[in-house]
mmCIF file of C-alpha atoms and ligand atoms in Angstrom:
data_model
loop_
_atom_site.group_PDB
_atom_site.id
_atom_site.type_symbol
_atom_site.label_atom_id
_atom_site.label_comp_id
_atom_site.label_asym_id
_atom_site.label_seq_id
_atom_site.Cartn_x
_atom_site.Cartn_y
_atom_site.Cartn_z
ATOM 1 C CA MET A 1 -52.732 41.816 -50.092
ATOM 2 C CA ASN A 2 -53.678 41.521 -46.824
ATOM 3 C CA THR A 3 -53.940 38.347 -44.974
ATOM 4 C CA ILE A 4 -57.604 37.898 -44.132
ATOM 5 C CA VAL A 5 -57.482 36.555 -39.872
ATOM 6 C CA ARG A 6 -60.875 36.371 -38.874
ATOM 7 C CA LYS A 7 -63.128 34.570 -41.421
ATOM 8 C CA GLN A 8 -66.064 37.404 -42.741
ATOM 9 C CA MET A 9 -69.403 37.070 -41.993
ATOM 10 C CA THR A 10 -71.391 36.708 -44.436
ATOM 11 C CA ILE A 11 -75.086 37.282 -43.226
ATOM 12 C CA ASN A 12 -76.295 40.285 -42.067
ATOM 13 C CA THR A 13 -75.947 41.284 -38.890
ATOM 14 C CA GLU A 14 -79.671 42.455 -38.923
ATOM 15 C CA VAL A 15 -80.250 39.492 -40.348
ATOM 16 C CA MET A 16 -78.006 37.443 -37.985
ATOM 17 C CA ASP A 17 -79.812 39.029 -34.502
ATOM 18 C CA LEU A 18 -83.634 37.722 -36.060
ATOM 19 C CA LEU A 19 -82.200 34.500 -36.656
ATOM 20 C CA ASN A 20 -81.240 33.929 -33.686
ATOM 21 C CA GLY A 21 -84.885 35.137 -32.104
ATOM 22 C CA GLN A 22 -85.832 32.402 -34.428
ATOM 23 C CA VAL A 23 -83.490 29.574 -32.953
ATOM 24 C CA LYS A 24 -85.238 31.301 -29.687
ATOM 25 C CA MET A 25 -89.056 30.715 -31.134
ATOM 26 C CA GLU A 26 -88.198 26.727 -32.526
ATOM 27 C CA MET A 27 -86.792 26.001 -28.887
ATOM 28 C CA HIS A 28 -89.791 27.686 -27.099
ATOM 29 C CA ALA A 29 -92.391 25.532 -29.157
ATOM 30 C CA SER A 30 -89.838 22.369 -28.895
ATOM 31 C CA ALA A 31 -91.077 22.395 -25.531
ATOM 32 C CA VAL A 32 -94.951 23.341 -25.705
ATOM 33 C CA TYR A 33 -94.927 20.389 -27.848
ATOM 34 C CA LEU A 34 -93.325 18.211 -25.115
ATOM 35 C CA ALA A 35 -96.112 19.771 -23.145
ATOM 36 C CA MET A 36 -98.685 18.277 -24.803
ATOM 37 C CA ALA A 37 -96.902 15.038 -25.443
ATOM 38 C CA SER A 38 -96.802 14.780 -21.310
ATOM 39 C CA TRP A 39 -100.370 15.565 -21.822
ATOM 40 C CA CYS A 40 -101.095 13.515 -24.067
ATOM 41 C CA ASP A 41 -99.504 10.576 -22.243
ATOM 42 C CA GLN A 42 -100.693 10.723 -18.934
ATOM 43 C CA ARG A 43 -104.443 10.276 -20.988
ATOM 44 C CA GLY A 44 -103.034 7.125 -22.788
ATOM 45 C CA LEU A 45 -104.263 8.444 -25.810
ATOM 46 C CA SER A 46 -100.629 6.363 -28.052
ATOM 47 C CA ASN A 47 -100.805 8.461 -31.227
ATOM 48 C CA ALA A 48 -100.778 11.696 -30.369
ATOM 49 C CA THR A 49 -97.817 10.616 -27.401
ATOM 50 C CA ALA A 50 -95.812 9.930 -30.592
ATOM 51 C CA PHE A 51 -96.985 12.094 -32.265
ATOM 52 C CA PHE A 52 -95.552 15.723 -30.545
ATOM 53 C CA TYR A 53 -92.900 13.722 -28.618
ATOM 54 C CA LYS A 54 -91.980 13.624 -32.955
ATOM 55 C CA GLN A 55 -92.723 17.511 -33.536
ATOM 56 C CA SER A 56 -90.502 18.339 -30.313
ATOM 57 C CA GLU A 57 -88.149 16.623 -31.600
ATOM 58 C CA GLU A 58 -88.416 18.404 -35.137
ATOM 59 C CA GLU A 59 -88.159 21.657 -33.446
ATOM 60 C CA ARG A 60 -85.264 21.410 -31.405
ATOM 61 C CA GLY A 61 -83.818 20.501 -35.187
ATOM 62 C CA HIS A 62 -85.327 24.051 -36.746
ATOM 63 C CA ALA A 63 -83.489 24.993 -34.027
ATOM 64 C CA MET A 64 -80.431 23.618 -34.474
ATOM 65 C CA LYS A 65 -80.464 24.225 -38.393
ATOM 66 C CA ILE A 66 -80.339 27.918 -37.899
ATOM 67 C CA PHE A 67 -78.376 27.711 -35.024
ATOM 68 C CA GLU A 68 -75.619 26.338 -36.751
ATOM 69 C CA PHE A 69 -76.159 28.149 -39.881
ATOM 70 C CA ILE A 70 -75.067 31.216 -38.185
ATOM 71 C CA ASN A 71 -72.072 30.086 -36.774
ATOM 72 C CA LYS A 72 -70.914 28.485 -40.155
ATOM 73 C CA ASN A 73 -71.582 31.813 -41.693
ATOM 74 C CA GLY A 74 -69.047 33.674 -39.112
ATOM 75 C CA GLY A 75 -71.871 35.068 -36.974
ATOM 76 C CA SER A 76 -72.341 34.391 -32.929
ATOM 77 C CA ALA A 77 -75.547 31.615 -32.836
ATOM 78 C CA ILE A 78 -76.637 32.651 -29.124
ATOM 79 C CA SER A 79 -78.239 29.505 -26.717
ATOM 80 C CA PRO A 80 -81.744 30.807 -25.507
ATOM 81 C CA THR A 81 -84.056 30.781 -22.101
ATOM 82 C CA VAL A 82 -87.139 29.037 -22.745
ATOM 83 C CA GLU A 83 -89.466 30.806 -20.549
ATOM 84 C CA ASN A 84 -93.407 30.412 -20.768
ATOM 85 C CA VAL A 85 -94.545 27.483 -20.890
ATOM 86 C CA THR A 86 -97.450 25.991 -19.788
ATOM 87 C CA ASN A 87 -98.226 22.596 -18.724
ATOM 88 C CA THR A 88 -101.549 22.750 -18.148
ATOM 89 C CA PHE A 89 -104.293 22.184 -21.110
ATOM 90 C CA GLU A 90 -108.501 22.245 -21.731
ATOM 91 C CA SER A 91 -108.322 19.742 -23.785
ATOM 92 C CA LEU A 92 -107.069 17.169 -27.022
ATOM 93 C CA LYS A 93 -108.768 19.675 -29.582
ATOM 94 C CA ASP A 94 -107.231 22.296 -27.373
ATOM 95 C CA ILE A 95 -103.802 21.350 -27.751
ATOM 96 C CA TYR A 96 -104.187 20.988 -32.055
ATOM 97 C CA GLU A 97 -105.512 24.738 -32.135
ATOM 98 C CA ILE A 98 -102.535 26.423 -29.704
ATOM 99 C CA SER A 99 -99.774 23.858 -32.020
ATOM 100 C CA LEU A 100 -101.457 25.361 -35.036
ATOM 101 C CA ASP A 101 -101.562 28.733 -33.914
ATOM 102 C CA GLN A 102 -98.455 28.175 -32.968
ATOM 103 C CA GLU A 103 -97.179 27.761 -36.006
ATOM 104 C CA ILE A 104 -99.277 30.724 -38.647
ATOM 105 C CA LYS A 105 -96.821 32.418 -36.140
ATOM 106 C CA VAL A 106 -93.440 30.785 -37.114
ATOM 107 C CA THR A 107 -94.117 30.919 -40.551
ATOM 108 C CA GLU A 108 -95.085 34.847 -40.422
ATOM 109 C CA SER A 109 -91.788 34.839 -38.496
ATOM 110 C CA ILE A 110 -89.546 32.898 -40.998
ATOM 111 C CA PHE A 111 -91.531 35.502 -43.667
ATOM 112 C CA LYS A 112 -90.270 38.356 -41.956
ATOM 113 C CA ILE A 113 -86.368 37.334 -42.091
ATOM 114 C CA PHE A 114 -86.614 35.984 -45.650
ATOM 115 C CA LYS A 115 -87.828 40.142 -46.439
ATOM 116 C CA LYS A 116 -85.443 41.447 -44.436
ATOM 117 C CA ALA A 117 -82.615 39.467 -46.017
ATOM 118 C CA ARG A 118 -83.808 40.050 -48.888
ATOM 119 C CA ILE A 119 -83.606 44.045 -48.554
ATOM 120 C CA GLU A 120 -80.293 43.392 -47.494
ATOM 121 C CA ASN A 121 -79.111 42.329 -50.205
ATOM 122 C CA ASP A 122 -78.494 39.190 -48.254
ATOM 123 C CA PHE A 123 -78.758 35.791 -50.843
ATOM 124 C CA VAL A 124 -77.128 33.308 -48.168
ATOM 125 C CA SER A 125 -79.912 33.663 -45.958
ATOM 126 C CA GLU A 126 -82.701 34.071 -48.386
ATOM 127 C CA MET A 127 -82.392 30.869 -49.788
ATOM 128 C CA PHE A 128 -81.392 29.495 -46.733
ATOM 129 C CA LEU A 129 -84.529 30.373 -45.268
ATOM 130 C CA GLN A 130 -86.718 28.568 -48.608
ATOM 131 C CA TRP A 131 -86.545 25.540 -46.738
ATOM 132 C CA PHE A 132 -88.352 25.985 -43.985
ATOM 133 C CA ILE A 133 -91.322 28.408 -45.602
ATOM 134 C CA ASN A 134 -91.768 24.920 -47.486
ATOM 135 C CA GLU A 135 -91.236 23.229 -44.152
ATOM 136 C CA GLN A 136 -93.655 25.508 -42.154
ATOM 137 C CA ALA A 137 -96.607 25.083 -45.262
ATOM 138 C CA GLU A 138 -95.951 21.855 -44.548
ATOM 139 C CA GLU A 139 -96.850 21.905 -40.561
ATOM 140 C CA GLU A 140 -100.096 24.252 -41.578
ATOM 141 C CA GLU A 141 -101.246 21.778 -43.680
ATOM 142 C CA THR A 142 -100.983 18.953 -40.899
ATOM 143 C CA PHE A 143 -102.785 20.522 -38.109
ATOM 144 C CA ARG A 144 -105.427 21.225 -40.222
ATOM 145 C CA SER A 145 -106.151 18.240 -41.625
ATOM 146 C CA ILE A 146 -105.898 17.496 -37.873
ATOM 147 C CA LEU A 147 -108.705 20.123 -36.619
ATOM 148 C CA ASP A 148 -110.656 18.342 -39.798
ATOM 149 C CA ILE A 149 -110.607 15.289 -37.896
ATOM 150 C CA PHE A 150 -111.682 17.445 -34.330
ATOM 151 C CA GLU A 151 -114.489 18.139 -36.277
ATOM 152 C CA LEU A 152 -115.772 15.150 -38.448
ATOM 153 C CA MET A 153 -115.314 13.559 -35.008
ATOM 154 C CA GLY A 154 -117.450 15.210 -32.663
ATOM 155 C CA ASP A 155 -118.026 14.418 -29.552
ATOM 156 C CA LYS A 156 -116.184 10.993 -29.711
ATOM 157 C CA PRO A 157 -114.439 9.625 -27.160
ATOM 158 C CA LEU A 158 -111.249 10.706 -26.723
ATOM 159 C CA LYS A 159 -109.560 7.658 -26.820
ATOM 160 C CA LEU A 160 -111.402 6.728 -30.287
ATOM 161 C CA ILE A 161 -110.445 10.343 -31.668
ATOM 162 C CA ASP A 162 -106.476 8.874 -31.070
ATOM 163 C CA GLU A 163 -107.370 6.435 -33.097
ATOM 164 C CA ARG A 164 -107.385 8.287 -35.853
ATOM 165 C CA LEU A 165 -105.173 10.460 -35.534
ATOM 166 C CA PRO A 166 -102.022 10.728 -37.060
ATOM 167 C CA ALA A 167 -99.026 9.333 -34.883
HETATM 168 FE FE1 LIG B 1 -89.621 24.428 -36.997
HETATM 169 FE FE1 LIG B 2 -93.336 23.447 -36.424
#
């Protein structure tokens, strides 16, 4: 019987490439939320500031979860370059709208990888991605409910709106 010297890769190669792409996407989201936190912080919007610093950390956490998963399963995780991060925003509402768009794109991307894992019979990745599917549903819901607050508050001063926002 041959000795297996190198740990066999348990995840599918194409799925691994998609997962590395997802690491990059999560790190990009983290950088965008950081820029948003800074915008809010400069305007003294304390709840929104705390919220976006926390979001930025969470996205980094997502990236790391995938990163470690790839390596743990015999693959090669790639540290991504993060480009195209804007630091200018039109308004606070604009920030939350961009955030929801970003979350929707992440959800679509996760679905795509999930489908690929299913087609390739990569059950390990499929099971791993289930957590992300639940997480995305929660995150989209969070941003949708925040945008509802903006609808209710109309054109009230920013600081008053901020007081109603989750930190
Ligand atoms: Fe994420
Ligand atoms: Fe997210």
